[in-house]
Short mmCIF file of C-alpha atoms and ligand atoms in Angstrom, two decimals:
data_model
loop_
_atom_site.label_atom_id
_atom_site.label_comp_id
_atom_site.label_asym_id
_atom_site.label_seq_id
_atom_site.Cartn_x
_atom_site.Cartn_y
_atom_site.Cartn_z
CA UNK A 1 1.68 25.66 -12.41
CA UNK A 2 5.30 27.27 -12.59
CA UNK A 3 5.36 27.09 -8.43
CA UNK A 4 7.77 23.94 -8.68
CA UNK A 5 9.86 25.73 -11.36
CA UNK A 6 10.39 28.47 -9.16
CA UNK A 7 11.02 26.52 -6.25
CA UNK A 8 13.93 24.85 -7.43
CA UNK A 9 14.96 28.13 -9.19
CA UNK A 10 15.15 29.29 -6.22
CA UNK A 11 16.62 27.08 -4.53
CA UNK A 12 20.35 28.76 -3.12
CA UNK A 13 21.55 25.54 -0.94
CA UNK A 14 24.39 25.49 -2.38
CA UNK A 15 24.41 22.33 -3.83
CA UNK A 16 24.27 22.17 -7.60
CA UNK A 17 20.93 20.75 -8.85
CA UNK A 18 19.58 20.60 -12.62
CA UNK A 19 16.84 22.98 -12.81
CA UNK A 20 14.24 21.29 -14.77
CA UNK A 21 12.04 23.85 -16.42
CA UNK A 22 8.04 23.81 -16.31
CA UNK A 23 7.05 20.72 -18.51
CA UNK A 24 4.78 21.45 -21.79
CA UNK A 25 2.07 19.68 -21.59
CA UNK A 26 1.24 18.59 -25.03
CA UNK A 27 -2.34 16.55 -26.05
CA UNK A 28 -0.14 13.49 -25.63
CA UNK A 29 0.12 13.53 -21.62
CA UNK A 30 -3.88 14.04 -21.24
CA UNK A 31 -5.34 10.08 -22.27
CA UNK A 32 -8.39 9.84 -20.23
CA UNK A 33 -11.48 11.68 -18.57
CA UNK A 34 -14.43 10.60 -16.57
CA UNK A 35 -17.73 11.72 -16.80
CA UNK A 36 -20.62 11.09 -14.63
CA UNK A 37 -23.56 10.55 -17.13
CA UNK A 38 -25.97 13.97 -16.83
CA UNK A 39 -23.21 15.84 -14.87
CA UNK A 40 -21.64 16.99 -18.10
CA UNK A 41 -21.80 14.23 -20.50
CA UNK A 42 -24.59 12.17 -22.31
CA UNK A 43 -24.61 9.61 -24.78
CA UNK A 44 -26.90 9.87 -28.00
CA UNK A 45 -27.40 7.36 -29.90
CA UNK A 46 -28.18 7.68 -33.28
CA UNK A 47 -28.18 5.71 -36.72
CA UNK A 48 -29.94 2.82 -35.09
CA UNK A 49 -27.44 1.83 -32.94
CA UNK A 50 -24.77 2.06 -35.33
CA UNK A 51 -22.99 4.66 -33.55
CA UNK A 52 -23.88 7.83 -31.86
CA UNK A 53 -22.68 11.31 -30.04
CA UNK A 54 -21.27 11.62 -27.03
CA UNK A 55 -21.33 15.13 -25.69
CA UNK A 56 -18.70 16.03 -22.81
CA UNK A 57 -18.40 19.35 -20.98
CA UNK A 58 -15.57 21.85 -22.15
CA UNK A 59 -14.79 19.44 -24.34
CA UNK A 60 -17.53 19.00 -26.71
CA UNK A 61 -19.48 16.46 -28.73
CA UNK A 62 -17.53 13.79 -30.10
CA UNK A 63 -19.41 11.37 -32.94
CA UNK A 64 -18.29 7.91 -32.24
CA UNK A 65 -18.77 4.27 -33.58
CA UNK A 66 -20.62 1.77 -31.70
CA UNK A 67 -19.02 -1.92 -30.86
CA UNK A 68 -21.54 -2.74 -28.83
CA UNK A 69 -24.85 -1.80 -27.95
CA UNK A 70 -25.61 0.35 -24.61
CA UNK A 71 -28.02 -1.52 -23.06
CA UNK A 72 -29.71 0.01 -19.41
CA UNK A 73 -29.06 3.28 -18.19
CA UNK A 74 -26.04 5.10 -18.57
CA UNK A 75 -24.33 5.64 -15.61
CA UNK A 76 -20.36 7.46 -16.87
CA UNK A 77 -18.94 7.94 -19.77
CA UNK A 78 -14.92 8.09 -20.01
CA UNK A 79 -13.17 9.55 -23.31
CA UNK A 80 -10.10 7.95 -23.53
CA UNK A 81 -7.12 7.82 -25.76
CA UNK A 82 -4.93 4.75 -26.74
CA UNK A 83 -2.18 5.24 -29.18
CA UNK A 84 -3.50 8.11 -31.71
CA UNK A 85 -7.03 6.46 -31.45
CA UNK A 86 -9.91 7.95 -29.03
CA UNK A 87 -12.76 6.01 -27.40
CA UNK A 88 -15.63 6.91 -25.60
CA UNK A 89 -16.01 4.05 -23.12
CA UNK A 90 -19.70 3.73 -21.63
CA UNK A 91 -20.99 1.45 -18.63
CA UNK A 92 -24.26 1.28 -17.82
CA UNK A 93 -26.22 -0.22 -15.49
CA UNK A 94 -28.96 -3.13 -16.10
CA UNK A 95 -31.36 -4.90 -14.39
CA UNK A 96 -29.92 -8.81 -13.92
CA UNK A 97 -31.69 -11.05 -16.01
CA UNK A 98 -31.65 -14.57 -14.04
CA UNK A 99 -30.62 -17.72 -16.09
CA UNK A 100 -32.56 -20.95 -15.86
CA UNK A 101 -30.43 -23.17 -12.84
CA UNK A 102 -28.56 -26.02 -14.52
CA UNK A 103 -27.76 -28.17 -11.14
CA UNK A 104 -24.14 -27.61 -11.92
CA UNK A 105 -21.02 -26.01 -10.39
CA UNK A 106 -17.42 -26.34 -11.25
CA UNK A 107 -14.04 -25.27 -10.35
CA UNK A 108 -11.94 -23.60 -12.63
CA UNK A 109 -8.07 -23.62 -12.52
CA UNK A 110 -6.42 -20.88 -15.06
CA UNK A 111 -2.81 -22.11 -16.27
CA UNK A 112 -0.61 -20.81 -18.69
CA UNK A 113 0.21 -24.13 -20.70
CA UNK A 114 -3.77 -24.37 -20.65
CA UNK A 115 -5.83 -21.14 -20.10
CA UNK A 116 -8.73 -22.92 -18.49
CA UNK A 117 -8.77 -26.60 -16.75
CA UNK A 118 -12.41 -27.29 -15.33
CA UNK A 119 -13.13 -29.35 -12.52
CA UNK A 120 -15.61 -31.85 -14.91
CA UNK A 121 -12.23 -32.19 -17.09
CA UNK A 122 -13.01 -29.93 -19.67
CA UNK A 123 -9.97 -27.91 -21.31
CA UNK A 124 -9.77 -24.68 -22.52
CA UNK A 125 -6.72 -23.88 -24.85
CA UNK A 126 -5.04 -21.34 -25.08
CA UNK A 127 -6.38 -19.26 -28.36
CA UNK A 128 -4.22 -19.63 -31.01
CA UNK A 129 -3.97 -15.83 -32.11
CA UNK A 130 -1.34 -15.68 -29.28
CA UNK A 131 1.26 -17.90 -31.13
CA UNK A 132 1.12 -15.38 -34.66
CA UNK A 133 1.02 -12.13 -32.52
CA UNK A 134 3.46 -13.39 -30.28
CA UNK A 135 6.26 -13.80 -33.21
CA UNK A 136 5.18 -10.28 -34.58
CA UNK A 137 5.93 -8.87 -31.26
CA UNK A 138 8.87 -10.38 -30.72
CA UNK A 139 9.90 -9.35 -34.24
CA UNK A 140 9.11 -5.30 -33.88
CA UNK A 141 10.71 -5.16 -30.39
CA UNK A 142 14.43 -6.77 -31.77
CA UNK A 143 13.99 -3.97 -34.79
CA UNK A 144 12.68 -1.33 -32.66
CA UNK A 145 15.69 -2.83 -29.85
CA UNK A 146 18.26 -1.49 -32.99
CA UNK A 147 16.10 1.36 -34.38
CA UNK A 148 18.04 5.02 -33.41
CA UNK A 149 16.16 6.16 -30.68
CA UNK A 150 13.91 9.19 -31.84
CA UNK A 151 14.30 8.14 -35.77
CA UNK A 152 11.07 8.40 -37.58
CA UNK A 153 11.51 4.58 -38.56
CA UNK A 154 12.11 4.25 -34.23
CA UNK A 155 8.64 6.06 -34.07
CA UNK A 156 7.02 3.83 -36.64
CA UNK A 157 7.93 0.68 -34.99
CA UNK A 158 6.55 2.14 -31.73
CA UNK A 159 3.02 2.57 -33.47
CA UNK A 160 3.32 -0.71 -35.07
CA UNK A 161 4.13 -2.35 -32.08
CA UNK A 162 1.15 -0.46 -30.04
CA UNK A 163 -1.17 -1.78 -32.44
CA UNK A 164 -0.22 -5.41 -31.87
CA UNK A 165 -0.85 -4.84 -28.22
CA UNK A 166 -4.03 -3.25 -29.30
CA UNK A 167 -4.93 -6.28 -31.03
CA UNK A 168 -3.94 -8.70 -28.42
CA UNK A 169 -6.07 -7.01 -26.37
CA UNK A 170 -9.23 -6.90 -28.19
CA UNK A 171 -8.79 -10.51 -29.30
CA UNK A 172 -7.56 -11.35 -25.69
CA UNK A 173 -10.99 -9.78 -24.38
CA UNK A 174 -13.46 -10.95 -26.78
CA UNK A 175 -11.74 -14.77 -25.93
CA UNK A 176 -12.55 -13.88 -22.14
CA UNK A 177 -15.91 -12.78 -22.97
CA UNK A 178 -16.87 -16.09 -25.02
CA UNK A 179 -15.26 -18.25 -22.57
CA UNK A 180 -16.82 -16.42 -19.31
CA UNK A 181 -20.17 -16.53 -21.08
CA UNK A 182 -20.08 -20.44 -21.72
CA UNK A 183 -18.90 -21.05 -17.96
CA UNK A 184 -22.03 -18.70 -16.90
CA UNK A 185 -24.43 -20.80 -19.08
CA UNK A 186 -23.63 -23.78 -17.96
CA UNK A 187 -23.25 -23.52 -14.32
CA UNK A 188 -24.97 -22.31 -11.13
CA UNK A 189 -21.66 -21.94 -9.15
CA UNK A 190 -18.31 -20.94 -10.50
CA UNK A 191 -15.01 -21.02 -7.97
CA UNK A 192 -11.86 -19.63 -9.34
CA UNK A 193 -8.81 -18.62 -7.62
CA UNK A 194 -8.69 -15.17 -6.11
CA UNK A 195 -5.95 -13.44 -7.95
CA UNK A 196 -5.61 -10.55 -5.66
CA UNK A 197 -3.87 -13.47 -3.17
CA UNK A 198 0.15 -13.21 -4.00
CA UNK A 199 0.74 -16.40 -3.86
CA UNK A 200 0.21 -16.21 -7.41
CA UNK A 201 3.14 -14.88 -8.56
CA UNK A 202 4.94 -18.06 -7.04
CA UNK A 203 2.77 -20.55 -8.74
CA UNK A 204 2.97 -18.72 -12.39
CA UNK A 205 6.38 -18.47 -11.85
CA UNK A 206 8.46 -21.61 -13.90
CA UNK A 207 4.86 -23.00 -15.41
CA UNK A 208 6.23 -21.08 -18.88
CA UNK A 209 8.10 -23.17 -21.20
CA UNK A 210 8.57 -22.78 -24.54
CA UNK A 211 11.83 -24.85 -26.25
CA UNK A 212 13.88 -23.41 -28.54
CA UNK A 213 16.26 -20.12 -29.01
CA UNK A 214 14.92 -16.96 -27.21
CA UNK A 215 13.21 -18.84 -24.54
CA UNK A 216 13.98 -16.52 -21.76
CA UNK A 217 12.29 -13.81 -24.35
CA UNK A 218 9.88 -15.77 -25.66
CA UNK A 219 8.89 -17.04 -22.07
CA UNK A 220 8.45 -13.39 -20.72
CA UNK A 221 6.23 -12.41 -23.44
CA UNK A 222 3.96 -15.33 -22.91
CA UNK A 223 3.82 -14.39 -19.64
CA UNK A 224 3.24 -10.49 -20.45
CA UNK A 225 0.11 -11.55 -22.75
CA UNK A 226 -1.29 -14.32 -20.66
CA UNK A 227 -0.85 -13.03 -17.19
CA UNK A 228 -2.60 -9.70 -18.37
CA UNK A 229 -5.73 -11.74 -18.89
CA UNK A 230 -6.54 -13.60 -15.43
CA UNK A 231 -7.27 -10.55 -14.04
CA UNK A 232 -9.25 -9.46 -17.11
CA UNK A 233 -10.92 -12.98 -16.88
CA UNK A 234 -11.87 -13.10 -13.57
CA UNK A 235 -13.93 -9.32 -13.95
CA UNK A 236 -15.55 -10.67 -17.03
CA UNK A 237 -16.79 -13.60 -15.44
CA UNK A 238 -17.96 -12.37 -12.23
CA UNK A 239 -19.77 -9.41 -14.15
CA UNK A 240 -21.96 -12.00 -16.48
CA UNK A 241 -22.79 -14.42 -13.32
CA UNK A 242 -23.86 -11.34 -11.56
CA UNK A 243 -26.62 -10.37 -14.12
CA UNK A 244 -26.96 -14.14 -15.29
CA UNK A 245 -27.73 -14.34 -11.24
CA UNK A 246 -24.99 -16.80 -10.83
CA UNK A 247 -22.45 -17.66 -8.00
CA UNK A 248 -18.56 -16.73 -8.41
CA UNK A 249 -16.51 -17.76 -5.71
CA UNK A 250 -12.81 -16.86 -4.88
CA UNK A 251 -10.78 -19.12 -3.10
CA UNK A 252 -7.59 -18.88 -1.52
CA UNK A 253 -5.14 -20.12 -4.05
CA UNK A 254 -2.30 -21.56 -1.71
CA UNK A 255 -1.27 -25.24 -2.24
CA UNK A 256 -4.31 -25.76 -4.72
CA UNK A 257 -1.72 -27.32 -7.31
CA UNK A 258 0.27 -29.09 -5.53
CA UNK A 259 -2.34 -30.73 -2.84
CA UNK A 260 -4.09 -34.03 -3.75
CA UNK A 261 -7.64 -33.65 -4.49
CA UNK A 262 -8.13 -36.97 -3.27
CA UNK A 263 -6.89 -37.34 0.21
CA UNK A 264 -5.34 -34.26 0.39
CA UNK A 265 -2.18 -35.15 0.99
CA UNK A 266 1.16 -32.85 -0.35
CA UNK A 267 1.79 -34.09 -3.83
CA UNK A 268 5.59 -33.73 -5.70
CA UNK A 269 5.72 -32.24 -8.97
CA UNK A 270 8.14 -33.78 -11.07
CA UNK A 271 6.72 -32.14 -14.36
CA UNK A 272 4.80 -28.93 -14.82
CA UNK A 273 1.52 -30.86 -16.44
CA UNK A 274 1.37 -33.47 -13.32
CA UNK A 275 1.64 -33.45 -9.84
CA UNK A 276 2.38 -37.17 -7.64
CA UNK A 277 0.39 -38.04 -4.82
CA UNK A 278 2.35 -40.87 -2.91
CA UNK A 279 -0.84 -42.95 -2.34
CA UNK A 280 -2.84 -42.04 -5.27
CA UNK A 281 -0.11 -41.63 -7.97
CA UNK A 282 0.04 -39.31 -11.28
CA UNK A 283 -2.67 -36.94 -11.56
CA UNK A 284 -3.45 -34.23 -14.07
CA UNK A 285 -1.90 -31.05 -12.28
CA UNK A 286 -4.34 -28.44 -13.66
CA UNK A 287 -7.46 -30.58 -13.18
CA UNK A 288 -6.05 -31.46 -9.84
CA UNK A 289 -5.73 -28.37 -9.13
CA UNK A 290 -9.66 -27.72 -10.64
CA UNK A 291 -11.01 -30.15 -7.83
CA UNK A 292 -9.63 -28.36 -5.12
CA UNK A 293 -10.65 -25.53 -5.81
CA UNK A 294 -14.30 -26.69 -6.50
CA UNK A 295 -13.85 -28.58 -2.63
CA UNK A 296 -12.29 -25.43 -1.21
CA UNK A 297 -14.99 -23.23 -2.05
CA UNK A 298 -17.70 -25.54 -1.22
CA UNK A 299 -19.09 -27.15 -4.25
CA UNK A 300 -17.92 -30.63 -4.02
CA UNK A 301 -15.66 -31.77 -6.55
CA UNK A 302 -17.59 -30.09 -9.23
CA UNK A 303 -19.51 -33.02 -10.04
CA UNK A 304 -23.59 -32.03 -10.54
CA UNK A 305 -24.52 -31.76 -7.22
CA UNK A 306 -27.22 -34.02 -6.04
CA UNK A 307 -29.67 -31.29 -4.39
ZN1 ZN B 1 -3.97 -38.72 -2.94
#
């Protein structure tokens, strides 16, 4: 543990260098530990599901509340620490249950203005917690921004402003979760984008635009809070098709926006909410966008396919 210490201790170069010394390690720096189930850990739940114990190695058993049920067998368990608050975070493993087919697939474009455009025209908005939270955010990071650094009132800002995040994040997920399990229901085939691609980055970039002071600010928290969720998003989704037995597919995102689902020709984008095909005119840039990726990955343009 002290080896580095002593190394630069000992260092006689010649050239001046800060010896650091050996860091402390307080509870703060250790936030999360994984568990195989059986190998050290097990779950037990107890009060009907209400909450249970989770017992670690060398650490010991830790009571805990339930937010969900653990369904299937329990494969790790991961103690982790956000903030001052622990969790004991459990996946399991379950057989797929298959959902009746529905004869329909869609493409699904995720925006910012919009967080979901589908293929059969449907919209999903943005949720609207994201407006409040946003302005509370932006709020504790100007005081915190003029707070003396290492004050006590610099130290409660930090905790307030973790727990917004923490909220975001919960709302954020159960959103993703309600919206992923709606897609799953009523489709056989979902395509999406496949984020991993980096062409992302360019076509996010400039689709943020909020009027009004701050927008810079404003635009990059947006951003922050949105862009944090695609990913999210995408996992949710392809986890419920999976054990819904449903198709995800990922397509390669270039030119999806800006292509004409029509003829396919390369459209101009004079706005960010429409894109101009020179033969077929003003189209709807996120549903647009919707159709080809419904045609890129194979399922038509997300119409109910005639089997
Ligand atoms: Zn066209």
């Amino acid at each position: 543990m002290f080896a580095a210490y002593f190394r630069r201790v000992g260092d006689v170069s010649g050239k001046r260098r800060r010896v650091g010394y050996p860091r402390f390690k307080p509870y703060q720096r250790f936030d999360q530990v994984l568990f195989v189930a059986g190998d050290g850990a097990r779950w037990e739940p107890v009060g009907g599901g209400r909450w249970g114990y989770a017992t670690f190695q060398a650490v010991g058993q830790v009571k805990a509340n339930q937010h969900r049920p653990v369904l299937g067998r329990v494969k790790t368990l991961q103690l982790k620490r956000e903030g001052r608050r622990w969790y004991v975070i459990i996946v399991t493993e379950t057989e797929p249950v298959p959902l009746p087919p529905t004869g329909r697939s869609v493409g699904v474009d995720l925006g910012v203005a919009r967080f979901l455009t589908t293929s059969d025209g449907e919209i999903v908005a943005n949720p609207r917690f994201l407006d409040a939270t946003r302005e509370r955010i932006a709020d504790l990071q100007r005081r915190k921004a003029r707070a003396r650094p290492g004050s006590g009132n610099c130290r409660r800002l930090r905790r307030a402003l973790a727990k917004e995040w923490r909220k975001v994040r919960y709302q954020r997920r159960d959103f993703h979760h309600k919206t992923a399990r709606a897609l799953v229901e009523s489709n056989d085939a979902i395509a999406l984008e496949d984020l991993h691609v980096d062409s992302l980055t360019a076509s996010a970039r400039g689709t943020v635009e909020v009027p009004g002071r701050n927008v810079a600010a404003k635009a990059g928290l947006n951003r922050s809070i949105l862009d944090a969720g695609w990913g999210q998003f995408t996992s949710i989704l392809v986890a419920k098709a999976e054990s819904a037995g449903r198709r995800v597919v990922l397509v390669h995102p270039a030119s999806t926006s800006i292509d004409c689902h029509l003829c396919g020709a390369s459209c101009t984008r004079p706005r960010q909410d429409i894109v101009v095909c020179p033969i077929h005119g003003d189209l709807d840039a996120d549903l647009n966008g919707a159709r080809n990726i419904a045609t890129r990955a194979g399922l038509g343009s997300g119409q109910a396919s005639a089997a």
